[in-house]
Short mmCIF file of C-alpha atoms in Angstrom, two decimals:
data_model
loop_
_atom_site.label_atom_id
_atom_site.label_comp_id
_atom_site.label_asym_id
_atom_site.label_seq_id
_atom_site.Cartn_x
_atom_site.Cartn_y
_atom_site.Cartn_z
CA UNK A 1 30.03 19.52 20.75
CA UNK A 2 30.44 20.17 24.46
CA UNK A 3 29.95 18.06 27.59
CA UNK A 4 27.94 18.78 30.72
CA UNK A 5 26.87 17.04 33.91
CA UNK A 6 23.16 17.29 34.63
CA UNK A 7 21.18 16.75 37.82
CA UNK A 8 18.55 14.39 36.42
CA UNK A 9 17.85 12.42 33.27
CA UNK A 10 14.32 10.95 33.48
CA UNK A 11 11.24 13.16 33.16
CA UNK A 12 8.06 12.58 35.13
CA UNK A 13 6.80 10.58 32.14
CA UNK A 14 9.97 8.44 32.02
CA UNK A 15 11.41 10.16 28.96
CA UNK A 16 15.05 11.10 28.54
CA UNK A 17 17.01 13.34 26.20
CA UNK A 18 20.69 12.41 26.19
CA UNK A 19 21.73 15.20 23.86
CA UNK A 20 20.60 18.79 23.40
CA UNK A 21 20.63 20.31 19.94
CA UNK A 22 20.82 18.51 16.61
CA UNK A 23 22.95 18.20 13.48
CA UNK A 24 20.28 16.84 11.12
CA UNK A 25 19.46 20.33 9.85
CA UNK A 26 15.72 19.82 9.27
CA UNK A 27 14.34 23.15 8.10
CA UNK A 28 11.15 22.94 10.21
CA UNK A 29 12.62 21.78 13.56
CA UNK A 30 10.47 22.93 16.49
CA UNK A 31 13.32 22.26 18.93
CA UNK A 32 15.00 25.44 17.63
CA UNK A 33 12.20 27.51 19.15
CA UNK A 34 13.28 30.16 21.65
CA UNK A 35 10.89 28.82 24.28
CA UNK A 36 13.30 25.92 24.94
CA UNK A 37 15.96 28.31 26.21
CA UNK A 38 19.04 27.27 24.28
CA UNK A 39 22.10 29.18 25.43
CA UNK A 40 24.38 27.69 22.78
CA UNK A 41 24.28 27.20 19.02
CA UNK A 42 21.76 24.52 18.11
CA UNK A 43 24.35 22.52 16.13
CA UNK A 44 26.84 22.67 19.04
CA UNK A 45 25.55 19.48 20.62
CA UNK A 46 25.32 19.41 24.39
CA UNK A 47 26.23 15.93 25.60
CA UNK A 48 24.83 14.88 28.97
CA UNK A 49 27.90 12.83 29.81
CA UNK A 50 26.66 11.59 33.19
CA UNK A 51 23.36 10.33 31.75
CA UNK A 52 24.19 6.61 32.16
CA UNK A 53 25.04 7.02 35.85
CA UNK A 54 21.84 8.99 36.49
CA UNK A 55 19.75 6.54 34.51
CA UNK A 56 21.11 3.53 36.41
CA UNK A 57 20.34 5.23 39.71
CA UNK A 58 16.81 6.02 38.55
CA UNK A 59 16.12 2.52 37.25
CA UNK A 60 17.40 0.88 40.42
CA UNK A 61 15.14 3.03 42.57
CA UNK A 62 11.88 2.58 40.64
CA UNK A 63 9.26 0.41 42.31
CA UNK A 64 7.55 -0.64 39.08
CA UNK A 65 8.84 -1.54 35.63
CA UNK A 66 7.78 0.75 32.79
CA UNK A 67 8.62 1.96 29.31
CA UNK A 68 11.55 4.37 28.99
CA UNK A 69 11.40 6.76 26.03
CA UNK A 70 14.01 8.78 24.20
CA UNK A 71 13.97 11.12 21.21
CA UNK A 72 11.06 13.44 22.00
CA UNK A 73 13.18 16.61 21.82
CA UNK A 74 16.55 15.63 20.35
CA UNK A 75 17.33 12.67 18.12
CA UNK A 76 19.25 9.93 19.98
CA UNK A 77 20.96 8.87 16.73
CA UNK A 78 22.67 12.03 15.55
CA UNK A 79 26.15 11.91 14.03
CA UNK A 80 27.87 12.15 17.42
CA UNK A 81 26.26 8.90 18.59
CA UNK A 82 28.63 7.04 16.24
CA UNK A 83 31.57 8.31 18.31
CA UNK A 84 30.05 8.51 21.79
CA UNK A 85 27.59 5.60 21.94
CA UNK A 86 25.69 7.33 24.74
CA UNK A 87 22.34 5.99 23.58
CA UNK A 88 23.70 2.47 23.44
CA UNK A 89 25.09 2.72 26.97
CA UNK A 90 21.65 3.69 28.23
CA UNK A 91 19.98 0.90 26.26
CA UNK A 92 22.33 -1.58 27.92
CA UNK A 93 21.14 -0.36 31.32
CA UNK A 94 17.49 -0.58 30.28
CA UNK A 95 18.06 -4.18 29.24
CA UNK A 96 20.02 -5.03 32.40
CA UNK A 97 17.28 -3.76 34.70
CA UNK A 98 14.40 -5.27 32.74
CA UNK A 99 12.63 -2.15 31.47
CA UNK A 100 10.98 -1.54 28.12
CA UNK A 101 12.08 1.13 25.69
CA UNK A 102 10.80 3.22 22.82
CA UNK A 103 13.14 5.27 20.64
CA UNK A 104 12.11 8.05 18.25
CA UNK A 105 14.50 8.92 15.42
CA UNK A 106 14.74 9.79 11.75
CA UNK A 107 18.10 8.07 11.28
CA UNK A 108 18.88 4.54 10.19
CA UNK A 109 21.79 4.63 12.67
CA UNK A 110 19.27 3.04 15.01
CA UNK A 111 20.08 -0.23 13.23
CA UNK A 112 23.48 -0.15 14.95
CA UNK A 113 21.61 -1.11 18.13
CA UNK A 114 19.38 -3.78 16.58
CA UNK A 115 21.04 -6.46 18.72
CA UNK A 116 20.31 -4.83 22.05
CA UNK A 117 16.85 -3.62 21.00
CA UNK A 118 15.98 -7.23 20.14
CA UNK A 119 17.15 -8.38 23.56
CA UNK A 120 15.05 -5.72 25.28
CA UNK A 121 12.00 -6.80 23.29
CA UNK A 122 12.57 -10.44 24.14
CA UNK A 123 12.67 -9.60 27.84
CA UNK A 124 10.10 -6.80 27.96
CA UNK A 125 9.07 -4.52 25.10
CA UNK A 126 10.73 -2.33 22.48
CA UNK A 127 9.06 -0.01 19.97
CA UNK A 128 11.01 1.88 17.31
CA UNK A 129 9.44 5.13 16.13
CA UNK A 130 10.58 6.72 12.87
CA UNK A 131 9.72 10.12 11.40
CA UNK A 132 8.80 10.12 7.70
CA UNK A 133 7.75 13.36 6.02
CA UNK A 134 8.87 13.38 2.40
CA UNK A 135 8.64 10.53 -0.10
CA UNK A 136 10.63 12.26 -2.87
CA UNK A 137 14.31 11.72 -2.08
CA UNK A 138 15.53 14.94 -3.71
CA UNK A 139 12.99 17.03 -1.82
CA UNK A 140 13.79 15.12 1.38
CA UNK A 141 17.47 16.08 1.01
CA UNK A 142 16.42 19.75 1.04
CA UNK A 143 13.94 19.54 3.92
CA UNK A 144 16.02 17.15 6.06
CA UNK A 145 19.53 17.68 4.64
CA UNK A 146 21.91 15.97 7.05
CA UNK A 147 20.15 12.69 7.71
CA UNK A 148 19.41 9.60 5.63
CA UNK A 149 16.57 9.73 3.14
CA UNK A 150 13.08 8.34 3.59
CA UNK A 151 13.81 5.19 1.59
CA UNK A 152 16.60 4.23 4.02
CA UNK A 153 14.34 4.88 7.01
CA UNK A 154 11.60 2.74 5.47
CA UNK A 155 14.13 -0.04 4.97
CA UNK A 156 15.07 0.24 8.66
CA UNK A 157 11.39 -0.14 9.56
CA UNK A 158 11.19 -3.27 7.45
CA UNK A 159 14.28 -4.74 9.14
CA UNK A 160 12.85 -4.10 12.60
CA UNK A 161 9.59 -5.79 11.63
CA UNK A 162 11.49 -8.80 10.31
CA UNK A 163 13.22 -9.00 13.68
CA UNK A 164 9.93 -8.95 15.58
CA UNK A 165 10.17 -5.35 16.82
CA UNK A 166 7.00 -3.23 16.38
CA UNK A 167 7.28 0.20 14.77
CA UNK A 168 5.34 3.45 14.70
CA UNK A 169 5.73 6.21 12.11
CA UNK A 170 5.40 9.92 12.82
CA UNK A 171 3.99 11.43 9.62
CA UNK A 172 4.62 15.01 10.63
CA UNK A 173 5.14 17.78 9.78
CA UNK A 174 3.65 18.17 6.32
CA UNK A 175 4.64 21.53 4.80
CA UNK A 176 1.89 23.46 3.00
CA UNK A 177 2.59 24.11 -0.71
CA UNK A 178 5.69 21.88 -0.54
CA UNK A 179 4.92 18.26 0.33
CA UNK A 180 1.17 18.33 1.06
CA UNK A 181 0.29 16.22 -1.98
CA UNK A 182 -1.47 12.89 -2.50
CA UNK A 183 1.69 11.61 -4.17
CA UNK A 184 3.79 12.39 -1.10
CA UNK A 185 1.39 11.08 1.53
CA UNK A 186 0.50 8.06 -0.61
CA UNK A 187 4.16 7.19 -1.11
CA UNK A 188 4.88 7.35 2.60
CA UNK A 189 1.81 5.25 3.38
CA UNK A 190 2.97 2.64 0.86
CA UNK A 191 6.29 2.48 2.73
CA UNK A 192 4.40 2.01 5.99
CA UNK A 193 2.24 -0.75 4.55
CA UNK A 194 5.25 -2.54 3.08
CA UNK A 195 7.10 -2.33 6.41
CA UNK A 196 4.01 -3.54 8.32
CA UNK A 197 4.15 -0.73 10.86
CA UNK A 198 1.94 -0.97 13.94
CA UNK A 199 0.72 2.61 13.80
CA UNK A 200 1.03 6.10 12.32
CA UNK A 201 0.94 9.28 14.40
CA UNK A 202 -0.14 12.54 12.83
CA UNK A 203 -1.94 15.61 14.12
CA UNK A 204 -3.45 16.71 10.83
CA UNK A 205 -1.58 17.79 7.73
CA UNK A 206 0.42 20.92 8.43
CA UNK A 207 3.27 22.39 10.44
CA UNK A 208 3.70 24.50 13.57
CA UNK A 209 6.05 27.48 13.81
CA UNK A 210 7.26 29.40 16.86
CA UNK A 211 9.74 32.20 17.39
CA UNK A 212 13.21 30.94 16.54
CA UNK A 213 11.91 28.01 14.51
CA UNK A 214 9.93 30.32 12.20
CA UNK A 215 12.91 32.51 11.31
CA UNK A 216 15.12 29.52 10.52
CA UNK A 217 12.36 27.98 8.39
CA UNK A 218 11.81 31.18 6.43
CA UNK A 219 15.52 31.56 5.69
CA UNK A 220 15.48 28.01 4.33
CA UNK A 221 12.47 28.86 2.16
CA UNK A 222 14.36 31.83 0.71
CA UNK A 223 17.30 29.57 -0.17
CA UNK A 224 15.40 26.65 -1.64
CA UNK A 225 11.88 27.83 -2.57
CA UNK A 226 12.06 31.44 -3.84
CA UNK A 227 8.81 33.33 -3.23
CA UNK A 228 7.45 30.68 -0.84
CA UNK A 229 8.09 32.76 2.29
CA UNK A 230 5.74 35.49 1.11
CA UNK A 231 3.10 32.89 0.32
CA UNK A 232 3.34 31.62 3.89
CA UNK A 233 3.24 35.10 5.38
CA UNK A 234 0.21 36.13 3.37
CA UNK A 235 -1.75 33.02 4.28
CA UNK A 236 -0.66 32.35 7.87
CA UNK A 237 0.89 35.55 9.26
CA UNK A 238 2.44 34.68 12.63
CA UNK A 239 0.12 31.79 13.45
CA UNK A 240 1.44 28.87 15.49
CA UNK A 241 -0.56 26.29 13.55
CA UNK A 242 -0.25 26.26 9.76
CA UNK A 243 -2.71 23.68 8.40
CA UNK A 244 -2.61 22.59 4.78
CA UNK A 245 -5.62 23.46 2.64
CA UNK A 246 -5.55 19.78 1.64
CA UNK A 247 -5.58 18.46 5.21
CA UNK A 248 -9.08 16.98 5.02
CA UNK A 249 -8.36 15.18 1.73
CA UNK A 250 -4.99 13.86 2.90
CA UNK A 251 -6.27 12.74 6.30
CA UNK A 252 -9.02 10.87 4.48
CA UNK A 253 -6.41 9.11 2.37
CA UNK A 254 -4.44 8.19 5.49
CA UNK A 255 -7.46 6.78 7.32
CA UNK A 256 -8.59 4.83 4.26
CA UNK A 257 -5.20 3.17 3.73
CA UNK A 258 -4.68 2.49 7.42
CA UNK A 259 -8.12 0.92 7.79
CA UNK A 260 -7.54 -1.30 4.75
CA UNK A 261 -4.18 -2.49 6.05
CA UNK A 262 -4.77 -2.85 9.78
CA UNK A 263 -2.60 0.11 10.81
CA UNK A 264 -3.55 2.10 13.90
CA UNK A 265 -3.87 5.79 12.99
CA UNK A 266 -5.47 7.18 16.13
CA UNK A 267 -2.75 9.16 17.91
CA UNK A 268 -4.14 8.51 21.40
CA UNK A 269 -4.24 4.76 20.74
CA UNK A 270 -0.63 4.87 19.53
CA UNK A 271 0.45 6.74 22.65
CA UNK A 272 -1.32 4.24 24.88
CA UNK A 273 0.50 1.43 23.11
CA UNK A 274 3.84 3.19 23.59
CA UNK A 275 3.23 3.59 27.32
CA UNK A 276 1.98 0.05 27.98
CA UNK A 277 4.48 -2.20 29.73
CA UNK A 278 3.73 -5.90 29.14
CA UNK A 279 1.55 -7.14 32.00
CA UNK A 280 2.84 -10.70 31.69
CA UNK A 281 6.43 -9.60 32.16
CA UNK A 282 5.49 -7.29 35.01
CA UNK A 283 3.93 -10.25 36.83
CA UNK A 284 7.04 -12.37 36.27
CA UNK A 285 9.14 -9.65 37.91
CA UNK A 286 7.26 -10.23 41.17
CA UNK A 287 8.57 -13.79 41.57
#
């Protein structure tokens, strides 16, 4: 872990990444790709220590309230958050200045901030997004080795719903020949139904691989799934998109279960919901 001062913290779309790198160890992580220009080891977390100061300055200067997002590139609830509390400090500022927030994570550490996320939602809007990829806990511990299992994440989703906070699940990626089964997708969907999630985001059943990410993924296949790397190479070569042969079947299952249970499964509709700042609250801010 090392500390840096950065020049800015909010993107043009009002997203922020407080850390750079990750310790969750997911074998498929796109953020490892060379195109992102890491100059340090991926597990050597870069901490943007002046993020709260920059965020406060940005929030004070905005002319219109909006949703602030975090977690698009690096998980805001990695192990170091327990010690540093950088995400919490930024959430406190978001609450103080009356903005909404959406967090994307695959860790139940997000429950540590349930109190402040509830206060943000009472004043404006909060949406918790959680990544779920693998229903089988043993397989999950191989694919996502240094983070809590899917059952614990599903329990976190249930707790947020019970506290009135809407949730969205990212059901991606799905790894061909590994977890692209009806049992896996069906199990995850049952978790989503039980937790009464608002929506599910997926881009089809499959995975994407780029330079840097691909090599790490293939080394993991050699360790845990002997012979699988050659199967991938023969079928996909160096393609960026690696769709499952069962994508059509599994997407049909997803749409069927979502339709029957009132869950939004159109990705564009989910993204619109994440961006929408409550109009009623925005009007109250004018008086």
